[in-house]
């Protein structure tokens, strides 16, 4: 089950992010700010009352998008180590994409974006399997020194509109 995170989940989110992202930097100090931002939606995956993973999806107006467009940004996705490699990450990723699609029903949301470390090969593979492509191989560096790769996935409604406009 995936549910909207409550304020009582925030400390657990920070702790899990600190654990799974420890090689990338101090996410224990980054995540709390994201959780307090009104444009960031936190969700928890749980089973039997036990939290197993989370996503943070942010919506913002980017400088490089058409006027009035919002971009969905998968800011963080994390799964408890004992539940990794069991499909939970894919379920959370699919849910993040679904959230962007829902937002696209009332706003122009042409894409969902994310950033992944160059060293996170399993993550890159997961994101590519969900239709994400590299937008920028040089999106800066994580505090741990890893190169950040920016990826994006067009939203289905936008692809349909673009195909209709091009006569395909």
mmCIF file of N, CA and C in Angstrom, residues 8-149:
data_model
loop_
_atom_site.group_PDB
_atom_site.id
_atom_site.type_symbol
_atom_site.label_atom_id
_atom_site.label_comp_id
_atom_site.label_asym_id
_atom_site.label_seq_id
_atom_site.Cartn_x
_atom_site.Cartn_y
_atom_site.Cartn_z
ATOM 1 N N UNK A 8 4.192 12.503 11.283
ATOM 2 C CA UNK A 8 4.819 11.500 12.144
ATOM 3 C C UNK A 8 5.751 10.569 11.374
ATOM 4 N N UNK A 9 5.682 10.573 10.045
ATOM 5 C CA UNK A 9 6.567 9.766 9.208
ATOM 6 C C UNK A 9 7.864 10.492 8.861
ATOM 7 N N UNK A 10 7.913 11.792 9.072
ATOM 8 C CA UNK A 10 9.041 12.588 8.587
ATOM 9 C C UNK A 10 10.376 12.138 9.163
ATOM 10 N N UNK A 11 10.442 11.859 10.443
ATOM 11 C CA UNK A 11 11.718 11.447 11.040
ATOM 12 C C UNK A 11 12.197 10.135 10.427
ATOM 13 N N UNK A 12 11.264 9.202 10.206
ATOM 14 C CA UNK A 12 11.628 7.929 9.579
ATOM 15 C C UNK A 12 12.162 8.165 8.161
ATOM 16 N N UNK A 13 11.520 9.065 7.409
ATOM 17 C CA UNK A 13 11.980 9.393 6.051
ATOM 18 C C UNK A 13 13.410 9.935 6.102
ATOM 19 N N UNK A 14 13.667 10.853 7.025
ATOM 20 C CA UNK A 14 15.000 11.439 7.165
ATOM 21 C C UNK A 14 16.026 10.351 7.512
ATOM 22 N N UNK A 15 15.669 9.465 8.426
ATOM 23 C CA UNK A 15 16.587 8.401 8.833
ATOM 24 C C UNK A 15 16.887 7.440 7.685
ATOM 25 N N UNK A 16 15.842 7.050 6.938
ATOM 26 C CA UNK A 16 16.069 6.142 5.809
ATOM 27 C C UNK A 16 16.904 6.828 4.729
ATOM 28 N N UNK A 17 16.582 8.073 4.427
ATOM 29 C CA UNK A 17 17.353 8.810 3.416
ATOM 30 C C UNK A 17 18.815 8.927 3.850
ATOM 31 N N UNK A 18 19.052 9.195 5.122
ATOM 32 C CA UNK A 18 20.422 9.301 5.629
ATOM 33 C C UNK A 18 21.175 7.992 5.439
ATOM 34 N N UNK A 19 20.471 6.879 5.620
ATOM 35 C CA UNK A 19 21.099 5.569 5.473
ATOM 36 C C UNK A 19 21.378 5.229 4.009
ATOM 37 N N UNK A 20 20.343 5.318 3.161
ATOM 38 C CA UNK A 20 20.522 4.844 1.783
ATOM 39 C C UNK A 20 21.294 5.830 0.903
ATOM 40 N N UNK A 21 21.324 7.102 1.273
ATOM 41 C CA UNK A 21 22.048 8.104 0.490
ATOM 42 C C UNK A 21 23.348 8.534 1.156
ATOM 43 N N UNK A 22 23.828 7.810 2.179
ATOM 44 C CA UNK A 22 24.989 8.249 2.959
ATOM 45 C C UNK A 22 26.224 8.485 2.093
ATOM 46 N N UNK A 23 26.386 7.729 0.997
ATOM 47 C CA UNK A 23 27.554 7.919 0.136
ATOM 48 C C UNK A 23 27.447 9.188 -0.714
ATOM 49 N N UNK A 24 26.240 9.718 -0.849
ATOM 50 C CA UNK A 24 26.022 10.884 -1.710
ATOM 51 C C UNK A 24 26.169 12.212 -0.976
ATOM 52 N N UNK A 25 25.976 12.190 0.337
ATOM 53 C CA UNK A 25 26.053 13.428 1.103
ATOM 54 C C UNK A 25 25.176 13.358 2.340
ATOM 55 N N UNK A 26 24.991 14.500 2.962
ATOM 56 C CA UNK A 26 24.250 14.594 4.216
ATOM 57 C C UNK A 26 22.763 14.840 3.951
ATOM 58 N N UNK A 27 22.064 13.778 3.595
ATOM 59 C CA UNK A 27 20.635 13.920 3.318
ATOM 60 C C UNK A 27 19.817 14.091 4.592
ATOM 61 N N UNK A 28 20.414 13.829 5.745
ATOM 62 C CA UNK A 28 19.746 14.095 7.006
ATOM 63 C C UNK A 28 19.470 15.576 7.202
ATOM 64 N N UNK A 29 20.260 16.419 6.553
ATOM 65 C CA UNK A 29 20.020 17.866 6.644
ATOM 66 C C UNK A 29 19.280 18.412 5.419
ATOM 67 N N UNK A 30 19.271 17.674 4.318
ATOM 68 C CA UNK A 30 18.592 18.126 3.090
ATOM 69 C C UNK A 30 17.106 17.783 3.111
ATOM 70 N N UNK A 31 16.773 16.558 3.469
ATOM 71 C CA UNK A 31 15.392 16.059 3.392
ATOM 72 C C UNK A 31 14.412 16.870 4.247
ATOM 73 N N UNK A 32 14.753 17.278 5.476
ATOM 74 C CA UNK A 32 13.765 18.038 6.249
ATOM 75 C C UNK A 32 13.259 19.294 5.542
ATOM 76 N N UNK A 33 14.137 19.993 4.840
ATOM 77 C CA UNK A 33 13.712 21.176 4.093
ATOM 78 C C UNK A 33 12.743 20.822 2.978
ATOM 79 N N UNK A 34 13.006 19.719 2.298
ATOM 80 C CA UNK A 34 12.093 19.275 1.245
ATOM 81 C C UNK A 34 10.734 18.910 1.826
ATOM 82 N N UNK A 35 10.743 18.244 2.981
ATOM 83 C CA UNK A 35 9.486 17.819 3.598
ATOM 84 C C UNK A 35 8.629 19.003 4.036
ATOM 85 N N UNK A 36 9.242 20.123 4.319
ATOM 86 C CA UNK A 36 8.497 21.310 4.750
ATOM 87 C C UNK A 36 8.010 22.156 3.578
ATOM 88 N N UNK A 37 8.487 21.884 2.390
ATOM 89 C CA UNK A 37 8.123 22.677 1.211
ATOM 90 C C UNK A 37 6.727 22.297 0.730
ATOM 91 N N UNK A 38 5.883 23.287 0.478
ATOM 92 C CA UNK A 38 4.488 23.019 0.088
ATOM 93 C C UNK A 38 4.366 22.338 -1.270
ATOM 94 N N UNK A 39 5.374 22.444 -2.123
ATOM 95 C CA UNK A 39 5.310 21.828 -3.443
ATOM 96 C C UNK A 39 5.826 20.399 -3.474
ATOM 97 N N UNK A 40 6.223 19.860 -2.319
ATOM 98 C CA UNK A 40 6.768 18.509 -2.252
ATOM 99 C C UNK A 40 5.749 17.586 -1.579
ATOM 100 N N UNK A 41 5.440 16.490 -2.274
ATOM 101 C CA UNK A 41 4.482 15.517 -1.767
ATOM 102 C C UNK A 41 5.222 14.253 -1.344
ATOM 103 N N UNK A 42 5.186 13.912 -0.054
ATOM 104 C CA UNK A 42 5.834 12.680 0.413
ATOM 105 C C UNK A 42 4.830 11.526 0.490
ATOM 106 N N UNK A 43 5.252 10.352 0.046
ATOM 107 C CA UNK A 43 4.423 9.145 0.103
ATOM 108 C C UNK A 43 5.237 8.003 0.684
ATOM 109 N N UNK A 44 4.545 7.136 1.392
ATOM 110 C CA UNK A 44 5.150 6.001 2.079
ATOM 111 C C UNK A 44 4.583 4.708 1.505
ATOM 112 N N UNK A 45 5.450 3.734 1.274
ATOM 113 C CA UNK A 45 5.022 2.370 0.945
ATOM 114 C C UNK A 45 5.094 1.585 2.236
ATOM 115 N N UNK A 46 4.012 0.879 2.557
ATOM 116 C CA UNK A 46 4.021 0.085 3.770
ATOM 117 C C UNK A 46 3.213 -1.186 3.575
ATOM 118 N N UNK A 47 3.513 -2.138 4.422
ATOM 119 C CA UNK A 47 2.801 -3.417 4.419
ATOM 120 C C UNK A 47 2.651 -3.866 5.862
ATOM 121 N N UNK A 48 1.438 -4.207 6.238
ATOM 122 C CA UNK A 48 1.206 -4.654 7.603
ATOM 123 C C UNK A 48 1.571 -3.622 8.650
ATOM 124 N N UNK A 49 1.455 -2.336 8.297
ATOM 125 C CA UNK A 49 1.799 -1.267 9.227
ATOM 126 C C UNK A 49 3.287 -0.972 9.333
ATOM 127 N N UNK A 50 4.107 -1.644 8.531
ATOM 128 C CA UNK A 50 5.555 -1.431 8.548
ATOM 129 C C UNK A 50 5.963 -0.622 7.321
ATOM 130 N N UNK A 51 6.584 0.510 7.551
ATOM 131 C CA UNK A 51 7.068 1.355 6.453
ATOM 132 C C UNK A 51 8.243 0.662 5.770
ATOM 133 N N UNK A 52 8.214 0.683 4.428
ATOM 134 C CA UNK A 52 9.244 -0.020 3.665
ATOM 135 C C UNK A 52 10.004 0.891 2.704
ATOM 136 N N UNK A 53 9.413 2.008 2.314
ATOM 137 C CA UNK A 53 10.066 2.911 1.384
ATOM 138 C C UNK A 53 9.288 4.200 1.255
ATOM 139 N N UNK A 54 9.858 5.151 0.533
ATOM 140 C CA UNK A 54 9.178 6.436 0.337
ATOM 141 C C UNK A 54 9.581 7.062 -0.986
ATOM 142 N N UNK A 55 8.768 8.012 -1.408
ATOM 143 C CA UNK A 55 9.103 8.904 -2.512
ATOM 144 C C UNK A 55 8.793 10.334 -2.084
ATOM 145 N N UNK A 56 9.532 11.262 -2.636
ATOM 146 C CA UNK A 56 9.244 12.684 -2.514
ATOM 147 C C UNK A 56 9.121 13.212 -3.937
ATOM 148 N N UNK A 57 7.949 13.720 -4.275
ATOM 149 C CA UNK A 57 7.714 14.262 -5.605
ATOM 150 C C UNK A 57 7.447 15.751 -5.468
ATOM 151 N N UNK A 58 8.254 16.551 -6.140
ATOM 152 C CA UNK A 58 8.087 17.996 -6.107
ATOM 153 C C UNK A 58 7.508 18.504 -7.413
ATOM 154 N N UNK A 59 6.740 19.555 -7.319
ATOM 155 C CA UNK A 59 6.186 20.219 -8.501
ATOM 156 C C UNK A 59 6.654 21.669 -8.465
ATOM 157 N N UNK A 60 7.224 22.128 -9.586
ATOM 158 C CA UNK A 60 7.726 23.491 -9.642
ATOM 159 C C UNK A 60 7.644 24.030 -11.060
ATOM 160 N N UNK A 61 7.815 25.336 -11.169
ATOM 161 C CA UNK A 61 7.831 26.013 -12.466
ATOM 162 C C UNK A 61 9.297 26.168 -12.863
ATOM 163 N N UNK A 62 9.733 25.408 -13.865
ATOM 164 C CA UNK A 62 11.146 25.491 -14.265
ATOM 165 C C UNK A 62 11.389 26.654 -15.224
ATOM 166 N N UNK A 63 12.617 27.081 -15.256
ATOM 167 C CA UNK A 63 12.971 28.183 -16.154
ATOM 168 C C UNK A 63 13.038 27.744 -17.608
ATOM 169 N N UNK A 64 13.182 26.438 -17.861
ATOM 170 C CA UNK A 64 13.361 25.957 -19.233
ATOM 171 C C UNK A 64 12.108 25.306 -19.828
ATOM 172 N N UNK A 65 10.935 25.546 -19.231
ATOM 173 C CA UNK A 65 9.698 24.943 -19.739
ATOM 174 C C UNK A 65 8.772 26.031 -20.275
ATOM 175 N N UNK A 66 7.819 25.641 -21.103
ATOM 176 C CA UNK A 66 6.869 26.629 -21.626
ATOM 177 C C UNK A 66 6.120 27.341 -20.500
ATOM 178 N N UNK A 67 5.679 28.549 -20.793
ATOM 179 C CA UNK A 67 4.952 29.335 -19.793
ATOM 180 C C UNK A 67 3.732 28.563 -19.296
ATOM 181 N N UNK A 68 3.558 28.558 -17.985
ATOM 182 C CA UNK A 68 2.417 27.884 -17.383
ATOM 183 C C UNK A 68 2.640 26.405 -17.118
ATOM 184 N N UNK A 69 3.778 25.884 -17.505
ATOM 185 C CA UNK A 69 4.045 24.457 -17.312
ATOM 186 C C UNK A 69 4.626 24.207 -15.924
ATOM 187 N N UNK A 70 4.329 23.060 -15.409
ATOM 188 C CA UNK A 70 4.944 22.574 -14.178
ATOM 189 C C UNK A 70 5.786 21.363 -14.534
ATOM 190 N N UNK A 71 6.835 21.164 -13.788
ATOM 191 C CA UNK A 71 7.608 19.939 -13.934
ATOM 192 C C UNK A 71 7.459 19.159 -12.649
ATOM 193 N N UNK A 72 7.209 17.879 -12.796
ATOM 194 C CA UNK A 72 7.236 16.983 -11.650
ATOM 195 C C UNK A 72 8.669 16.509 -11.498
ATOM 196 N N UNK A 73 9.165 16.484 -10.284
ATOM 197 C CA UNK A 73 10.541 16.082 -10.035
ATOM 198 C C UNK A 73 10.536 15.037 -8.932
ATOM 199 N N UNK A 74 10.987 13.836 -9.270
ATOM 200 C CA UNK A 74 11.146 12.797 -8.263
ATOM 201 C C UNK A 74 12.417 13.134 -7.490
ATOM 202 N N UNK A 75 12.250 13.822 -6.376
ATOM 203 C CA UNK A 75 13.376 14.309 -5.596
ATOM 204 C C UNK A 75 14.101 13.188 -4.867
ATOM 205 N N UNK A 76 13.346 12.200 -4.415
ATOM 206 C CA UNK A 76 13.954 11.103 -3.670
ATOM 207 C C UNK A 76 13.073 9.869 -3.762
ATOM 208 N N UNK A 77 13.713 8.728 -3.846
ATOM 209 C CA UNK A 77 13.053 7.435 -3.785
ATOM 210 C C UNK A 77 13.992 6.540 -2.983
ATOM 211 N N UNK A 78 13.448 5.903 -1.964
ATOM 212 C CA UNK A 78 14.294 5.070 -1.105
ATOM 213 C C UNK A 78 13.494 3.885 -0.590
ATOM 214 N N UNK A 79 14.177 2.762 -0.488
ATOM 215 C CA UNK A 79 13.583 1.527 0.015
ATOM 216 C C UNK A 79 14.482 0.988 1.116
ATOM 217 N N UNK A 80 13.855 0.549 2.205
ATOM 218 C CA UNK A 80 14.616 -0.082 3.290
ATOM 219 C C UNK A 80 15.479 -1.197 2.696
ATOM 220 N N UNK A 81 16.739 -1.306 3.099
ATOM 221 C CA UNK A 81 17.631 -2.320 2.522
ATOM 222 C C UNK A 81 17.044 -3.736 2.500
ATOM 223 N N UNK A 82 16.326 -4.135 3.521
ATOM 224 C CA UNK A 82 15.777 -5.498 3.563
ATOM 225 C C UNK A 82 14.674 -5.739 2.541
ATOM 226 N N UNK A 83 14.122 -4.647 1.957
ATOM 227 C CA UNK A 83 13.051 -4.793 0.979
ATOM 228 C C UNK A 83 13.507 -4.447 -0.437
ATOM 229 N N UNK A 84 14.783 -4.141 -0.609
ATOM 230 C CA UNK A 84 15.292 -3.813 -1.936
ATOM 231 C C UNK A 84 15.322 -5.049 -2.825
ATOM 232 N N UNK A 85 15.265 -4.812 -4.130
ATOM 233 C CA UNK A 85 15.316 -5.868 -5.155
ATOM 234 C C UNK A 85 14.097 -6.795 -5.108
ATOM 235 N N UNK A 86 12.953 -6.257 -4.620
ATOM 236 C CA UNK A 86 11.728 -7.035 -4.551
ATOM 237 C C UNK A 86 10.589 -6.365 -5.312
ATOM 238 N N UNK A 87 10.895 -5.326 -6.082
ATOM 239 C CA UNK A 87 9.880 -4.644 -6.879
ATOM 240 C C UNK A 87 9.246 -3.444 -6.208
ATOM 241 N N UNK A 88 9.615 -3.178 -4.973
ATOM 242 C CA UNK A 88 9.026 -2.047 -4.266
ATOM 243 C C UNK A 88 9.459 -0.716 -4.872
ATOM 244 N N UNK A 89 10.729 -0.612 -5.260
ATOM 245 C CA UNK A 89 11.205 0.614 -5.896
ATOM 246 C C UNK A 89 10.454 0.892 -7.184
ATOM 247 N N UNK A 90 10.199 -0.162 -7.955
ATOM 248 C CA UNK A 90 9.439 0.007 -9.199
ATOM 249 C C UNK A 90 8.017 0.475 -8.911
ATOM 250 N N UNK A 91 7.410 -0.088 -7.864
ATOM 251 C CA UNK A 91 6.064 0.337 -7.483
ATOM 252 C C UNK A 91 6.033 1.802 -7.070
ATOM 253 N N UNK A 92 7.025 2.231 -6.313
ATOM 254 C CA UNK A 92 7.107 3.630 -5.909
ATOM 255 C C UNK A 92 7.351 4.539 -7.110
ATOM 256 N N UNK A 93 8.220 4.111 -8.018
ATOM 257 C CA UNK A 93 8.477 4.891 -9.228
ATOM 258 C C UNK A 93 7.207 5.019 -10.059
ATOM 259 N N UNK A 94 6.499 3.922 -10.255
ATOM 260 C CA UNK A 94 5.238 3.963 -11.007
ATOM 261 C C UNK A 94 4.236 4.905 -10.347
ATOM 262 N N UNK A 95 4.209 4.907 -9.015
ATOM 263 C CA UNK A 95 3.294 5.787 -8.291
ATOM 264 C C UNK A 95 3.676 7.250 -8.516
ATOM 265 N N UNK A 96 4.968 7.558 -8.529
ATOM 266 C CA UNK A 96 5.414 8.929 -8.785
ATOM 267 C C UNK A 96 4.991 9.379 -10.184
ATOM 268 N N UNK A 97 5.117 8.485 -11.147
ATOM 269 C CA UNK A 97 4.693 8.804 -12.514
ATOM 270 C C UNK A 97 3.185 9.041 -12.548
ATOM 271 N N UNK A 98 2.447 8.205 -11.839
ATOM 272 C CA UNK A 98 0.989 8.367 -11.772
ATOM 273 C C UNK A 98 0.610 9.708 -11.139
ATOM 274 N N UNK A 99 1.327 10.128 -10.104
ATOM 275 C CA UNK A 99 1.066 11.434 -9.495
ATOM 276 C C UNK A 99 1.268 12.559 -10.512
ATOM 277 N N UNK A 100 2.315 12.466 -11.307
ATOM 278 C CA UNK A 100 2.562 13.478 -12.334
ATOM 279 C C UNK A 100 1.453 13.470 -13.379
ATOM 280 N N UNK A 101 0.978 12.265 -13.734
ATOM 281 C CA UNK A 101 -0.132 12.173 -14.691
ATOM 282 C C UNK A 101 -1.396 12.800 -14.123
ATOM 283 N N UNK A 102 -1.677 12.579 -12.855
ATOM 284 C CA UNK A 102 -2.855 13.171 -12.211
ATOM 285 C C UNK A 102 -2.729 14.689 -12.195
ATOM 286 N N UNK A 103 -1.541 15.191 -11.848
ATOM 287 C CA UNK A 103 -1.328 16.640 -11.848
ATOM 288 C C UNK A 103 -1.508 17.209 -13.249
ATOM 289 N N UNK A 104 -1.163 16.426 -14.259
ATOM 290 C CA UNK A 104 -1.289 16.864 -15.643
ATOM 291 C C UNK A 104 -2.722 17.007 -16.116
ATOM 292 N N UNK A 105 -3.673 16.484 -15.376
ATOM 293 C CA UNK A 105 -5.083 16.627 -15.751
ATOM 294 C C UNK A 105 -5.601 18.043 -15.520
ATOM 295 N N UNK A 106 -4.968 18.765 -14.586
ATOM 296 C CA UNK A 106 -5.426 20.126 -14.310
ATOM 297 C C UNK A 106 -4.340 21.173 -14.556
ATOM 298 N N UNK A 107 -3.137 20.740 -14.862
ATOM 299 C CA UNK A 107 -2.014 21.629 -15.163
ATOM 300 C C UNK A 107 -1.255 21.047 -16.347
ATOM 301 N N UNK A 108 -0.464 21.871 -16.997
ATOM 302 C CA UNK A 108 0.389 21.370 -18.065
ATOM 303 C C UNK A 108 1.659 20.845 -17.427
ATOM 304 N N UNK A 109 1.804 19.510 -17.372
ATOM 305 C CA UNK A 109 2.975 18.856 -16.800
ATOM 306 C C UNK A 109 3.594 18.014 -17.918
ATOM 307 N N UNK A 110 4.522 18.598 -18.674
ATOM 308 C CA UNK A 110 5.053 17.903 -19.844
ATOM 309 C C UNK A 110 6.002 16.752 -19.537
ATOM 310 N N UNK A 111 6.554 16.714 -18.311
ATOM 311 C CA UNK A 111 7.542 15.678 -18.019
ATOM 312 C C UNK A 111 7.706 15.488 -16.519
ATOM 313 N N UNK A 112 8.297 14.372 -16.189
ATOM 314 C CA UNK A 112 8.755 14.129 -14.833
ATOM 315 C C UNK A 112 10.265 13.955 -14.928
ATOM 316 N N UNK A 113 10.975 14.543 -13.995
ATOM 317 C CA UNK A 113 12.427 14.513 -14.004
ATOM 318 C C UNK A 113 12.946 13.866 -12.725
ATOM 319 N N UNK A 114 14.201 13.518 -12.745
ATOM 320 C CA UNK A 114 14.883 13.009 -11.559
ATOM 321 C C UNK A 114 16.375 13.150 -11.766
ATOM 322 N N UNK A 115 17.105 13.024 -10.686
ATOM 323 C CA UNK A 115 18.564 13.047 -10.737
ATOM 324 C C UNK A 115 19.069 11.774 -10.089
ATOM 325 N N UNK A 116 20.054 11.151 -10.720
ATOM 326 C CA UNK A 116 20.603 9.891 -10.227
ATOM 327 C C UNK A 116 22.131 9.963 -10.308
ATOM 328 N N UNK A 117 22.772 9.329 -9.349
ATOM 329 C CA UNK A 117 24.238 9.309 -9.339
ATOM 330 C C UNK A 117 24.758 8.403 -10.447
ATOM 331 N N UNK A 118 25.863 8.810 -11.061
ATOM 332 C CA UNK A 118 26.468 7.990 -12.107
ATOM 333 C C UNK A 118 26.848 6.610 -11.596
ATOM 334 N N UNK A 119 27.082 6.482 -10.305
ATOM 335 C CA UNK A 119 27.461 5.204 -9.714
ATOM 336 C C UNK A 119 26.249 4.315 -9.407
ATOM 337 N N UNK A 120 25.053 4.849 -9.519
ATOM 338 C CA UNK A 120 23.838 4.089 -9.207
ATOM 339 C C UNK A 120 23.327 3.400 -10.477
ATOM 340 N N UNK A 121 24.018 2.373 -10.886
ATOM 341 C CA UNK A 121 23.668 1.649 -12.114
ATOM 342 C C UNK A 121 22.304 0.968 -11.998
ATOM 343 N N UNK A 122 21.979 0.299 -10.873
ATOM 344 C CA UNK A 122 20.631 -0.296 -10.771
ATOM 345 C C UNK A 122 19.522 0.757 -10.880
ATOM 346 N N UNK A 123 19.735 1.930 -10.276
ATOM 347 C CA UNK A 123 18.750 2.999 -10.372
ATOM 348 C C UNK A 123 18.583 3.481 -11.800
ATOM 349 N N UNK A 124 19.695 3.674 -12.500
ATOM 350 C CA UNK A 124 19.620 4.118 -13.889
ATOM 351 C C UNK A 124 18.862 3.100 -14.743
ATOM 352 N N UNK A 125 19.134 1.825 -14.502
ATOM 353 C CA UNK A 125 18.447 0.766 -15.241
ATOM 354 C C UNK A 125 16.947 0.800 -14.962
ATOM 355 N N UNK A 126 16.563 0.962 -13.697
ATOM 356 C CA UNK A 126 15.151 1.049 -13.329
ATOM 357 C C UNK A 126 14.493 2.236 -14.027
ATOM 358 N N UNK A 127 15.129 3.383 -13.988
ATOM 359 C CA UNK A 127 14.545 4.581 -14.576
ATOM 360 C C UNK A 127 14.417 4.454 -16.095
ATOM 361 N N UNK A 128 15.422 3.890 -16.741
ATOM 362 C CA UNK A 128 15.332 3.684 -18.194
ATOM 363 C C UNK A 128 14.188 2.730 -18.539
ATOM 364 N N UNK A 129 13.995 1.691 -17.725
ATOM 365 C CA UNK A 129 12.916 0.734 -17.993
ATOM 366 C C UNK A 129 11.536 1.370 -17.853
ATOM 367 N N UNK A 130 11.470 2.508 -17.163
ATOM 368 C CA UNK A 130 10.201 3.227 -17.003
ATOM 369 C C UNK A 130 10.059 4.364 -18.009
ATOM 370 N N UNK A 131 10.966 4.438 -18.978
ATOM 371 C CA UNK A 131 10.848 5.436 -20.038
ATOM 372 C C UNK A 131 11.650 6.704 -19.831
ATOM 373 N N UNK A 132 12.490 6.762 -18.822
ATOM 374 C CA UNK A 132 13.326 7.943 -18.603
ATOM 375 C C UNK A 132 14.534 7.895 -19.535
ATOM 376 N N UNK A 133 14.916 9.062 -20.023
ATOM 377 C CA UNK A 133 16.103 9.207 -20.863
ATOM 378 C C UNK A 133 16.980 10.297 -20.250
ATOM 379 N N UNK A 134 18.261 10.257 -20.574
ATOM 380 C CA UNK A 134 19.191 11.237 -20.034
ATOM 381 C C UNK A 134 18.932 12.595 -20.659
ATOM 382 N N UNK A 135 18.772 13.573 -19.810
ATOM 383 C CA UNK A 135 18.619 14.965 -20.224
ATOM 384 C C UNK A 135 19.966 15.678 -20.162
ATOM 385 N N UNK A 136 20.768 15.318 -19.144
ATOM 386 C CA UNK A 136 22.039 15.995 -18.931
ATOM 387 C C UNK A 136 22.985 15.061 -18.166
ATOM 388 N N UNK A 137 24.099 14.711 -18.789
ATOM 389 C CA UNK A 137 25.097 13.862 -18.130
ATOM 390 C C UNK A 137 25.940 14.641 -17.129
ATOM 391 N N UNK A 138 25.886 15.944 -17.170
ATOM 392 C CA UNK A 138 26.721 16.802 -16.325
ATOM 393 C C UNK A 138 25.839 17.737 -15.505
ATOM 394 N N UNK A 139 25.042 17.185 -14.591
ATOM 395 C CA UNK A 139 24.119 17.979 -13.780
ATOM 396 C C UNK A 139 24.734 18.313 -12.416
ATOM 397 N N UNK A 140 26.025 18.479 -12.399
ATOM 398 C CA UNK A 140 26.719 18.783 -11.157
ATOM 399 C C UNK A 140 27.212 17.523 -10.478
ATOM 400 N N UNK A 141 27.548 17.666 -9.215
ATOM 401 C CA UNK A 141 28.065 16.554 -8.422
ATOM 402 C C UNK A 141 27.369 16.501 -7.072
ATOM 403 N N UNK A 142 27.209 15.299 -6.588
ATOM 404 C CA UNK A 142 26.733 15.104 -5.222
ATOM 405 C C UNK A 142 27.862 15.484 -4.278
ATOM 406 N N UNK A 143 27.508 15.726 -3.022
ATOM 407 C CA UNK A 143 28.532 16.081 -2.029
ATOM 408 C C UNK A 143 29.565 14.975 -1.865
ATOM 409 N N UNK A 144 29.188 13.728 -2.157
ATOM 410 C CA UNK A 144 30.126 12.606 -2.074
ATOM 411 C C UNK A 144 31.055 12.529 -3.267
ATOM 412 N N UNK A 145 30.900 13.442 -4.243
ATOM 413 C CA UNK A 145 31.778 13.502 -5.405
ATOM 414 C C UNK A 145 31.234 12.826 -6.653
ATOM 415 N N UNK A 146 30.150 12.066 -6.533
ATOM 416 C CA UNK A 146 29.599 11.372 -7.697
ATOM 417 C C UNK A 146 28.962 12.383 -8.665
ATOM 418 N N UNK A 147 29.139 12.105 -9.944
ATOM 419 C CA UNK A 147 28.513 12.940 -10.967
ATOM 420 C C UNK A 147 27.005 12.711 -10.931
ATOM 421 N N UNK A 148 26.243 13.788 -11.060
ATOM 422 C CA UNK A 148 24.782 13.717 -11.079
ATOM 423 C C UNK A 148 24.301 13.686 -12.527
ATOM 424 N N UNK A 149 23.438 12.754 -12.822
ATOM 425 C CA UNK A 149 22.851 12.626 -14.156
ATOM 426 C C UNK A 149 21.380 13.006 -14.057
#
